[in-house]
């Protein structure tokens, strides 16, 4: 198989950043001053603007828009649960009009301008940045070489020989064998070793059939020169840390542990003195202007903004000062994915938006406050509630299992909300190829459904 041509790192530029009037613009020698303290209203507006959510679904359908979103956010978390749509599809659907999952699948498994690897969990990343994520493969190779690859060496050789000879392979193509302990549960060893070989960058996911992974040799899927490129460990670690700030837009230096998974330790690791710490890499990013620090009203500690995003801060200041709506358009509604980078920092959502969001998919049913797969509802630059939609594919319906509204927010009375909510539901319905939307039969839900129908 002839490898695809190497994608260039400049082939898909991010959407244009608006020019901000003085005194706010990019730092690092621009001569224009960044405010030391940002009002909470400006910080909220900044986030929805730089996340391409003001207004939502403003990008046109197509591959370029998917690449533009990935360029802006750096990476999208891949989660296989498809209760309301896969996580990365929900992220893209909130930003791209007429989005279809096949667009991203084509970019991943046919054009290979995107690929799957571990960043903050399993993520979708630009293939052009593959060399900067080799650190994940290298660490997994070291870990498995001393364990699974040695313990199951005959199976490793059998699987690799079969793929070299016959081509792509899934764990279901080979008869199951006695289960082995693998991560958190017993697993078919064929599935486990294929997964380990992919974690180590020896194999890669050629395509998916539902949640079934079909593997091939990485050298058959990616350009040889891209695989041969080896940035230093420090450069890769720096890029990975910067990717977290690129994704969320307003992280600090602390926060819940899952924000920093895979970015190394905050303090030196005695066992790996060669690895740079997050603390020193963050200081380096601040010193060279890649990040700039601001204080946000009501939040403890500084928040760090990627240099290329500072013009969006200027736009936010201008809009808020002028009393203008987000993005200069009437406030619209979007449903946010549980692992949307906008929602990563739960402390930030509480402190800045007054919104307590817990993804309760792993919470026992008896302890859930809301539901199994609940999505935050963004209205303009406010988080106003939650919705739990399900796709009933057999009935071609979106079934809304519940809605929950923030204290003080009345969806029936809020100016402009009902038509915006109806538009978001209609876009979501079309995304799921459904023909109708149903609500629960309780009185409040029937009242809301009727109001939405009249508004839409």
Short mmCIF file of C-alpha atoms in Angstrom, two decimals:
data_model
loop_
_atom_site.label_atom_id
_atom_site.label_comp_id
_atom_site.label_asym_id
_atom_site.label_seq_id
_atom_site.Cartn_x
_atom_site.Cartn_y
_atom_site.Cartn_z
CA UNK A 1 0.00 0.00 0.00
CA UNK A 2 1.37 3.38 -0.95
CA UNK A 3 1.34 5.81 1.97
CA UNK A 4 -0.74 8.96 1.62
CA UNK A 5 1.20 12.16 0.87
CA UNK A 6 2.40 13.86 4.01
CA UNK A 7 -0.07 16.51 5.16
CA UNK A 8 1.51 19.89 5.67
CA UNK A 9 1.24 21.68 8.98
CA UNK A 10 -0.17 24.76 7.36
CA UNK A 11 -2.74 23.10 5.12
CA UNK A 12 -5.70 23.87 7.38
CA UNK A 13 -5.51 27.25 9.03
CA UNK A 14 -7.77 28.19 11.91
CA UNK A 15 -10.70 30.49 11.19
CA UNK A 16 -9.65 34.14 11.01
CA UNK A 17 -9.38 35.92 14.34
CA UNK A 18 -11.15 39.28 14.44
CA UNK A 19 -8.95 42.33 14.66
CA UNK A 20 -9.34 43.85 18.12
CA UNK A 21 -9.11 47.59 18.55
CA UNK A 22 -6.50 49.05 20.86
CA UNK A 23 -5.60 48.59 23.62
CA UNK A 24 -6.08 44.81 23.33
CA UNK A 25 -4.23 42.57 20.88
CA UNK A 26 -1.67 39.81 20.80
CA UNK A 27 1.19 39.96 23.32
CA UNK A 28 4.85 39.11 22.80
CA UNK A 29 6.16 42.29 21.29
CA UNK A 30 2.94 43.57 19.74
CA UNK A 31 3.09 46.70 21.88
CA UNK A 32 -0.58 46.40 22.82
CA UNK A 33 -1.50 45.86 26.44
CA UNK A 34 -3.48 42.93 27.82
CA UNK A 35 -5.70 43.89 30.77
CA UNK A 36 -4.48 42.56 34.10
CA UNK A 37 -7.95 41.84 35.44
CA UNK A 38 -10.80 40.62 33.25
CA UNK A 39 -14.43 41.07 34.37
CA UNK A 40 -16.36 37.80 34.64
CA UNK A 41 -18.77 38.91 31.90
CA UNK A 42 -15.84 39.47 29.52
CA UNK A 43 -14.31 36.08 30.39
CA UNK A 44 -17.61 34.32 29.65
CA UNK A 45 -17.94 36.15 26.33
CA UNK A 46 -14.31 35.38 25.46
CA UNK A 47 -14.87 31.67 25.96
CA UNK A 48 -17.93 31.38 23.74
CA UNK A 49 -16.27 33.47 21.02
CA UNK A 50 -12.99 31.56 20.89
CA UNK A 51 -14.87 28.24 21.11
CA UNK A 52 -16.78 29.07 17.92
CA UNK A 53 -20.05 29.01 19.88
CA UNK A 54 -21.09 32.65 19.36
CA UNK A 55 -23.15 31.98 17.40
CA UNK A 56 -23.16 28.17 17.35
CA UNK A 57 -23.36 26.20 14.12
CA UNK A 58 -21.90 29.15 12.22
CA UNK A 59 -19.34 27.14 10.22
CA UNK A 60 -20.54 25.62 6.93
CA UNK A 61 -20.85 21.87 6.52
CA UNK A 62 -17.77 20.14 5.15
CA UNK A 63 -14.31 18.80 5.86
CA UNK A 64 -12.67 22.21 6.05
CA UNK A 65 -14.89 23.21 8.97
CA UNK A 66 -13.97 20.05 10.87
CA UNK A 67 -10.29 20.82 10.31
CA UNK A 68 -10.88 24.41 11.40
CA UNK A 69 -12.44 23.30 14.68
CA UNK A 70 -9.59 20.86 15.32
CA UNK A 71 -7.08 23.60 14.49
CA UNK A 72 -8.75 25.88 17.03
CA UNK A 73 -9.14 23.33 19.84
CA UNK A 74 -6.09 21.16 19.14
CA UNK A 75 -7.74 17.85 19.94
CA UNK A 76 -11.17 16.30 20.48
CA UNK A 77 -11.80 13.54 22.99
CA UNK A 78 -13.08 10.29 21.50
CA UNK A 79 -15.58 8.42 23.64
CA UNK A 80 -17.31 5.32 22.22
CA UNK A 81 -20.62 5.83 24.05
CA UNK A 82 -23.26 6.77 21.52
CA UNK A 83 -26.28 7.55 23.65
CA UNK A 84 -26.85 11.03 22.28
CA UNK A 85 -24.12 10.92 19.64
CA UNK A 86 -20.40 10.30 20.02
CA UNK A 87 -18.62 12.97 22.07
CA UNK A 88 -16.50 14.37 19.24
CA UNK A 89 -19.51 14.44 16.91
CA UNK A 90 -21.45 16.47 19.49
CA UNK A 91 -18.53 18.91 19.78
CA UNK A 92 -18.53 19.39 16.02
CA UNK A 93 -22.33 19.48 15.67
CA UNK A 94 -22.46 22.42 18.08
CA UNK A 95 -20.17 24.42 15.79
CA UNK A 96 -20.89 23.25 12.23
CA UNK A 97 -24.20 23.65 10.42
CA UNK A 98 -25.46 20.43 8.88
CA UNK A 99 -22.64 18.38 10.42
CA UNK A 100 -22.56 14.64 9.64
CA UNK A 101 -20.41 12.05 11.39
CA UNK A 102 -19.27 10.66 8.03
CA UNK A 103 -17.29 13.85 7.41
CA UNK A 104 -14.96 13.17 10.36
CA UNK A 105 -14.83 9.43 9.64
CA UNK A 106 -13.59 10.24 6.14
CA UNK A 107 -10.89 12.53 7.52
CA UNK A 108 -9.86 9.84 10.01
CA UNK A 109 -10.00 6.62 8.01
CA UNK A 110 -9.76 7.61 4.35
CA UNK A 111 -7.95 10.92 3.91
CA UNK A 112 -6.05 10.46 7.22
CA UNK A 113 -5.73 14.16 7.91
CA UNK A 114 -6.80 13.21 11.44
CA UNK A 115 -5.75 10.26 13.57
CA UNK A 116 -6.53 8.67 16.93
CA UNK A 117 -4.00 8.72 19.77
CA UNK A 118 -3.92 9.39 23.49
CA UNK A 119 -3.75 12.98 24.66
CA UNK A 120 -6.42 13.81 27.25
CA UNK A 121 -7.84 10.31 26.95
CA UNK A 122 -8.26 8.83 23.50
CA UNK A 123 -8.34 11.85 21.21
CA UNK A 124 -8.70 12.90 17.60
CA UNK A 125 -5.62 14.86 16.55
CA UNK A 126 -4.27 16.48 13.38
CA UNK A 127 -2.06 14.02 11.52
CA UNK A 128 0.29 16.89 10.74
CA UNK A 129 1.06 16.98 14.49
CA UNK A 130 1.68 13.21 14.77
CA UNK A 131 5.43 13.56 15.51
CA UNK A 132 4.58 15.80 18.47
CA UNK A 133 2.50 13.01 20.04
CA UNK A 134 5.01 10.18 19.57
CA UNK A 135 5.81 10.46 23.27
CA UNK A 136 2.60 8.55 24.00
CA UNK A 137 3.63 5.72 21.68
CA UNK A 138 7.16 5.63 23.07
CA UNK A 139 6.01 5.44 26.70
CA UNK A 140 3.53 2.68 25.87
CA UNK A 141 6.21 0.76 23.98
CA UNK A 142 8.51 0.86 27.01
CA UNK A 143 5.68 -0.20 29.33
CA UNK A 144 4.48 -3.09 27.15
CA UNK A 145 7.98 -4.30 26.19
CA UNK A 146 8.59 -5.24 29.80
CA UNK A 147 5.17 -6.79 30.32
CA UNK A 148 2.49 -7.73 27.77
CA UNK A 149 4.81 -8.00 24.75
CA UNK A 150 7.19 -10.32 26.63
CA UNK A 151 4.50 -12.33 28.39
CA UNK A 152 2.54 -12.88 25.18
CA UNK A 153 5.43 -12.83 22.68
CA UNK A 154 4.11 -15.72 20.50
CA UNK A 155 0.74 -13.98 20.14
CA UNK A 156 2.43 -10.67 19.29
CA UNK A 157 4.38 -12.35 16.49
CA UNK A 158 1.33 -14.27 15.27
CA UNK A 159 -0.79 -11.13 14.99
CA UNK A 160 1.90 -9.03 13.33
CA UNK A 161 2.72 -11.81 10.86
CA UNK A 162 -0.93 -12.19 9.94
CA UNK A 163 -1.39 -8.44 9.40
CA UNK A 164 1.79 -8.25 7.29
CA UNK A 165 0.59 -11.16 5.19
CA UNK A 166 -3.18 -10.67 4.99
CA UNK A 167 -3.75 -7.01 5.78
CA UNK A 168 -6.13 -5.36 8.21
CA UNK A 169 -7.32 -7.28 11.24
CA UNK A 170 -9.89 -7.01 14.03
CA UNK A 171 -10.01 -8.99 17.25
CA UNK A 172 -13.24 -10.60 16.01
CA UNK A 173 -11.40 -12.06 13.00
CA UNK A 174 -9.59 -14.52 15.27
CA UNK A 175 -11.13 -17.08 17.61
CA UNK A 176 -11.27 -15.87 21.22
CA UNK A 177 -8.86 -17.32 23.75
CA UNK A 178 -8.81 -17.59 27.53
CA UNK A 179 -9.26 -14.15 29.07
CA UNK A 180 -6.34 -12.31 30.66
CA UNK A 181 -6.34 -9.42 33.13
CA UNK A 182 -6.17 -6.20 31.12
CA UNK A 183 -6.46 -2.77 32.66
CA UNK A 184 -9.68 -2.83 34.67
CA UNK A 185 -11.30 -6.09 33.50
CA UNK A 186 -10.54 -9.55 32.04
CA UNK A 187 -10.21 -9.34 28.25
CA UNK A 188 -9.70 -11.56 25.25
CA UNK A 189 -5.88 -11.57 24.79
CA UNK A 190 -6.18 -11.01 21.03
CA UNK A 191 -8.10 -7.80 21.67
CA UNK A 192 -5.66 -6.78 24.41
CA UNK A 193 -2.50 -7.30 22.35
CA UNK A 194 -3.92 -5.54 19.30
CA UNK A 195 -4.78 -2.62 21.56
CA UNK A 196 -1.30 -2.65 23.11
CA UNK A 197 0.36 -2.70 19.67
CA UNK A 198 -1.72 0.33 18.71
CA UNK A 199 -0.88 2.13 21.95
CA UNK A 200 2.80 1.57 21.11
CA UNK A 201 2.39 2.99 17.59
CA UNK A 202 3.23 -0.31 15.88
CA UNK A 203 -0.34 -0.66 14.67
CA UNK A 204 -2.95 2.05 14.15
CA UNK A 205 -6.69 2.08 13.67
CA UNK A 206 -7.38 1.73 9.97
CA UNK A 207 -11.11 2.15 10.42
CA UNK A 208 -13.97 1.44 12.81
CA UNK A 209 -17.04 -0.68 12.26
CA UNK A 210 -19.26 0.70 15.01
CA UNK A 211 -17.04 0.27 18.07
CA UNK A 212 -15.06 -2.56 16.47
CA UNK A 213 -11.50 -1.44 15.74
CA UNK A 214 -9.80 -2.67 12.57
CA UNK A 215 -6.01 -2.40 12.73
CA UNK A 216 -3.17 -2.17 10.24
CA UNK A 217 0.54 -1.43 10.42
CA UNK A 218 1.15 2.23 11.18
CA UNK A 219 3.69 2.36 8.35
CA UNK A 220 0.93 1.49 5.88
CA UNK A 221 -1.37 4.23 7.14
CA UNK A 222 0.94 7.21 7.63
CA UNK A 223 3.71 8.72 5.49
CA UNK A 224 7.12 7.24 6.24
CA UNK A 225 8.79 10.64 6.63
CA UNK A 226 6.16 11.72 9.17
CA UNK A 227 6.73 8.55 11.20
CA UNK A 228 10.47 9.11 11.04
CA UNK A 229 10.28 12.66 12.39
CA UNK A 230 11.41 12.70 16.03
CA UNK A 231 11.02 15.97 17.94
CA UNK A 232 12.78 16.06 21.30
CA UNK A 233 11.02 14.81 24.42
CA UNK A 234 10.93 18.36 25.72
CA UNK A 235 9.33 19.70 22.53
CA UNK A 236 6.68 16.98 22.62
CA UNK A 237 5.93 17.51 26.32
CA UNK A 238 5.68 21.24 25.77
CA UNK A 239 3.28 20.77 22.86
CA UNK A 240 1.11 18.40 24.87
CA UNK A 241 0.84 20.84 27.77
CA UNK A 242 0.07 23.71 25.40
CA UNK A 243 -2.65 21.55 23.80
CA UNK A 244 -4.63 21.65 27.06
CA UNK A 245 -4.62 25.45 27.04
CA UNK A 246 -5.47 25.48 23.33
CA UNK A 247 -8.46 23.23 23.95
CA UNK A 248 -10.11 24.97 26.90
CA UNK A 249 -8.88 28.52 26.45
CA UNK A 250 -8.90 29.66 30.08
CA UNK A 251 -7.23 27.02 32.26
CA UNK A 252 -5.14 27.95 35.26
CA UNK A 253 -2.14 26.12 36.71
CA UNK A 254 -4.17 23.75 38.90
CA UNK A 255 -7.60 22.14 38.71
CA UNK A 256 -8.85 18.57 38.77
CA UNK A 257 -6.31 15.88 37.95
CA UNK A 258 -7.91 14.71 34.71
CA UNK A 259 -7.12 18.06 33.10
CA UNK A 260 -3.43 17.18 33.14
CA UNK A 261 -3.43 13.42 32.42
CA UNK A 262 -0.50 12.66 30.13
CA UNK A 263 1.26 16.00 30.60
CA UNK A 264 3.78 14.75 33.15
CA UNK A 265 4.21 15.66 36.79
CA UNK A 266 4.03 19.08 38.37
CA UNK A 267 7.18 18.24 40.39
CA UNK A 268 10.31 16.32 39.28
CA UNK A 269 9.99 12.55 38.96
CA UNK A 270 12.97 10.90 40.72
CA UNK A 271 12.60 7.89 38.43
CA UNK A 272 12.65 10.04 35.27
CA UNK A 273 14.90 13.07 35.86
CA UNK A 274 15.06 13.55 32.07
CA UNK A 275 11.39 14.49 31.83
CA UNK A 276 10.53 18.18 32.13
CA UNK A 277 7.86 19.06 34.67
CA UNK A 278 4.58 20.81 33.91
CA UNK A 279 5.71 23.65 36.16
CA UNK A 280 8.88 24.41 34.19
CA UNK A 281 7.17 23.95 30.81
CA UNK A 282 4.36 26.32 31.83
CA UNK A 283 6.93 28.91 32.92
CA UNK A 284 8.69 28.50 29.57
CA UNK A 285 5.44 28.99 27.64
CA UNK A 286 4.73 32.15 29.62
CA UNK A 287 8.26 33.47 29.17
CA UNK A 288 8.27 33.11 25.39
CA UNK A 289 4.76 34.58 24.98
CA UNK A 290 2.99 31.37 23.92
CA UNK A 291 0.73 31.89 26.94
CA UNK A 292 -0.29 35.10 28.65
CA UNK A 293 -1.70 35.34 32.17
CA UNK A 294 -4.78 37.27 33.25
CA UNK A 295 -6.76 37.50 36.47
CA UNK A 296 -10.48 36.87 36.14
CA UNK A 297 -12.93 38.53 38.48
CA UNK A 298 -14.21 36.01 41.02
CA UNK A 299 -11.67 33.28 40.21
CA UNK A 300 -8.68 32.34 42.34
CA UNK A 301 -5.25 32.36 40.73
CA UNK A 302 -4.23 33.49 37.25
CA UNK A 303 -5.76 32.08 34.09
CA UNK A 304 -3.64 31.47 31.00
CA UNK A 305 -4.68 32.40 27.46
CA UNK A 306 -2.98 31.15 24.29
CA UNK A 307 -1.32 34.10 22.55
CA UNK A 308 -3.28 33.61 19.33
CA UNK A 309 -6.54 33.90 21.30
CA UNK A 310 -5.87 37.30 22.82
CA UNK A 311 -7.61 39.09 19.94
CA UNK A 312 -10.77 37.22 20.93
CA UNK A 313 -10.38 38.76 24.37
CA UNK A 314 -10.34 42.15 22.67
CA UNK A 315 -13.51 41.27 20.78
CA UNK A 316 -15.16 40.18 24.06
CA UNK A 317 -14.26 43.49 25.75
CA UNK A 318 -15.66 45.49 22.86
CA UNK A 319 -18.91 43.49 22.76
CA UNK A 320 -19.55 43.59 26.49
CA UNK A 321 -18.73 47.29 26.77
CA UNK A 322 -21.13 48.02 23.89
CA UNK A 323 -23.87 45.78 25.28
CA UNK A 324 -23.75 43.76 22.05
CA UNK A 325 -24.89 40.11 21.85
CA UNK A 326 -22.33 37.31 21.53
CA UNK A 327 -20.76 37.36 18.09
CA UNK A 328 -23.02 40.22 17.04
CA UNK A 329 -26.00 37.90 16.53
CA UNK A 330 -29.12 37.18 18.57
CA UNK A 331 -28.26 34.73 21.39
CA UNK A 332 -28.56 31.14 20.15
CA UNK A 333 -28.71 27.77 21.87
CA UNK A 334 -26.30 24.86 21.65
CA UNK A 335 -26.10 21.54 23.46
CA UNK A 336 -22.56 20.87 24.70
CA UNK A 337 -20.91 17.46 24.74
CA UNK A 338 -19.93 16.07 28.18
CA UNK A 339 -16.26 16.11 27.16
CA UNK A 340 -16.39 19.29 25.08
CA UNK A 341 -13.20 21.24 25.91
CA UNK A 342 -15.50 24.10 26.94
CA UNK A 343 -16.68 21.86 29.81
CA UNK A 344 -13.35 20.36 30.86
CA UNK A 345 -12.69 22.53 33.89
CA UNK A 346 -15.67 21.91 36.18
CA UNK A 347 -14.30 24.41 38.73
CA UNK A 348 -14.20 27.07 36.01
CA UNK A 349 -17.83 26.35 35.10
CA UNK A 350 -18.85 26.76 38.73
CA UNK A 351 -16.79 29.88 39.40
CA UNK A 352 -17.43 31.71 36.12
CA UNK A 353 -20.88 30.52 35.06
CA UNK A 354 -22.32 29.42 38.42
CA UNK A 355 -22.98 26.06 36.75
CA UNK A 356 -22.37 22.78 38.56
CA UNK A 357 -21.87 20.13 35.92
CA UNK A 358 -21.24 16.48 36.71
CA UNK A 359 -21.28 13.92 33.91
CA UNK A 360 -23.29 11.24 35.68
CA UNK A 361 -22.72 8.40 33.24
CA UNK A 362 -20.53 6.67 35.85
CA UNK A 363 -22.69 7.67 38.83
CA UNK A 364 -25.04 4.96 40.19
CA UNK A 365 -28.61 5.66 39.14
CA UNK A 366 -29.81 6.09 42.70
CA UNK A 367 -27.28 8.90 43.24
CA UNK A 368 -27.84 10.87 40.02
CA UNK A 369 -29.21 14.38 40.31
CA UNK A 370 -30.07 14.63 36.63
CA UNK A 371 -29.58 11.74 34.22
CA UNK A 372 -27.28 9.24 32.54
CA UNK A 373 -26.10 11.30 29.54
CA UNK A 374 -27.00 14.93 30.15
CA UNK A 375 -25.77 17.84 28.01
CA UNK A 376 -25.33 21.44 29.24
CA UNK A 377 -27.49 24.02 27.45
CA UNK A 378 -25.63 27.15 26.36
CA UNK A 379 -27.75 30.22 25.54
CA UNK A 380 -25.63 33.09 24.25
CA UNK A 381 -22.89 33.22 26.86
CA UNK A 382 -24.93 31.71 29.72
CA UNK A 383 -25.27 28.10 30.82
CA UNK A 384 -28.99 27.95 31.55
CA UNK A 385 -29.85 24.29 31.98
CA UNK A 386 -29.42 20.66 31.03
CA UNK A 387 -31.06 18.31 28.56
CA UNK A 388 -30.99 14.53 28.26
CA UNK A 389 -31.69 13.53 24.66
CA UNK A 390 -31.63 9.99 23.27
CA UNK A 391 -31.66 8.78 19.70
CA UNK A 392 -34.32 6.16 19.07
CA UNK A 393 -33.02 5.05 15.71
CA UNK A 394 -35.72 2.44 15.13
CA UNK A 395 -38.41 5.10 15.51
CA UNK A 396 -36.25 7.82 13.87
CA UNK A 397 -36.94 10.01 16.87
CA UNK A 398 -35.10 12.18 19.36
CA UNK A 399 -36.56 11.43 22.77
CA UNK A 400 -35.95 14.17 25.32
CA UNK A 401 -35.94 12.30 28.63
CA UNK A 402 -35.69 15.42 30.74
CA UNK A 403 -34.75 19.09 30.99
CA UNK A 404 -33.46 20.89 34.08
CA UNK A 405 -33.19 24.67 34.32
CA UNK A 406 -30.88 26.80 36.43
CA UNK A 407 -32.36 28.70 39.36
CA UNK A 408 -33.87 31.96 38.17
CA UNK A 409 -34.08 30.90 34.50
CA UNK A 410 -37.54 30.43 33.01
CA UNK A 411 -37.37 28.97 29.49
CA UNK A 412 -40.92 30.14 28.77
CA UNK A 413 -40.20 33.75 29.74
CA UNK A 414 -36.56 34.33 28.71
CA UNK A 415 -36.47 36.68 25.72
CA UNK A 416 -35.51 34.89 22.53
CA UNK A 417 -34.93 31.53 24.19
CA UNK A 418 -37.78 29.43 22.79
CA UNK A 419 -37.05 30.00 19.08
CA UNK A 420 -33.33 29.51 19.76
CA UNK A 421 -34.05 26.29 21.67
CA UNK A 422 -36.33 25.10 18.87
CA UNK A 423 -33.58 25.77 16.30
CA UNK A 424 -31.04 23.83 18.38
CA UNK A 425 -33.44 20.89 18.72
CA UNK A 426 -34.09 20.92 14.98
CA UNK A 427 -30.37 20.95 14.18
CA UNK A 428 -29.83 18.11 16.63
CA UNK A 429 -32.73 16.15 15.14
CA UNK A 430 -31.27 16.54 11.65
CA UNK A 431 -27.82 15.50 12.93
CA UNK A 432 -29.36 12.25 14.21
CA UNK A 433 -31.37 11.77 11.01
CA UNK A 434 -34.54 11.74 13.08
CA UNK A 435 -37.93 12.92 11.87
CA UNK A 436 -39.43 14.04 15.17
CA UNK A 437 -38.68 15.10 18.73
CA UNK A 438 -40.69 13.82 21.70
CA UNK A 439 -40.86 15.09 25.29
CA UNK A 440 -41.91 13.39 28.54
CA UNK A 441 -45.62 13.34 29.37
CA UNK A 442 -45.49 15.33 32.62
CA UNK A 443 -47.23 18.70 32.65
CA UNK A 444 -44.11 20.87 32.65
CA UNK A 445 -42.60 18.97 29.72
CA UNK A 446 -45.85 19.12 27.73
CA UNK A 447 -46.03 22.87 28.33
CA UNK A 448 -42.43 23.28 27.15
CA UNK A 449 -43.02 21.05 24.10
CA UNK A 450 -46.05 23.09 23.09
CA UNK A 451 -44.18 26.37 23.48
CA UNK A 452 -41.26 25.04 21.45
CA UNK A 453 -43.57 23.84 18.69
CA UNK A 454 -45.20 27.25 18.45
CA UNK A 455 -41.83 29.02 18.51
CA UNK A 456 -40.25 26.68 15.94
#
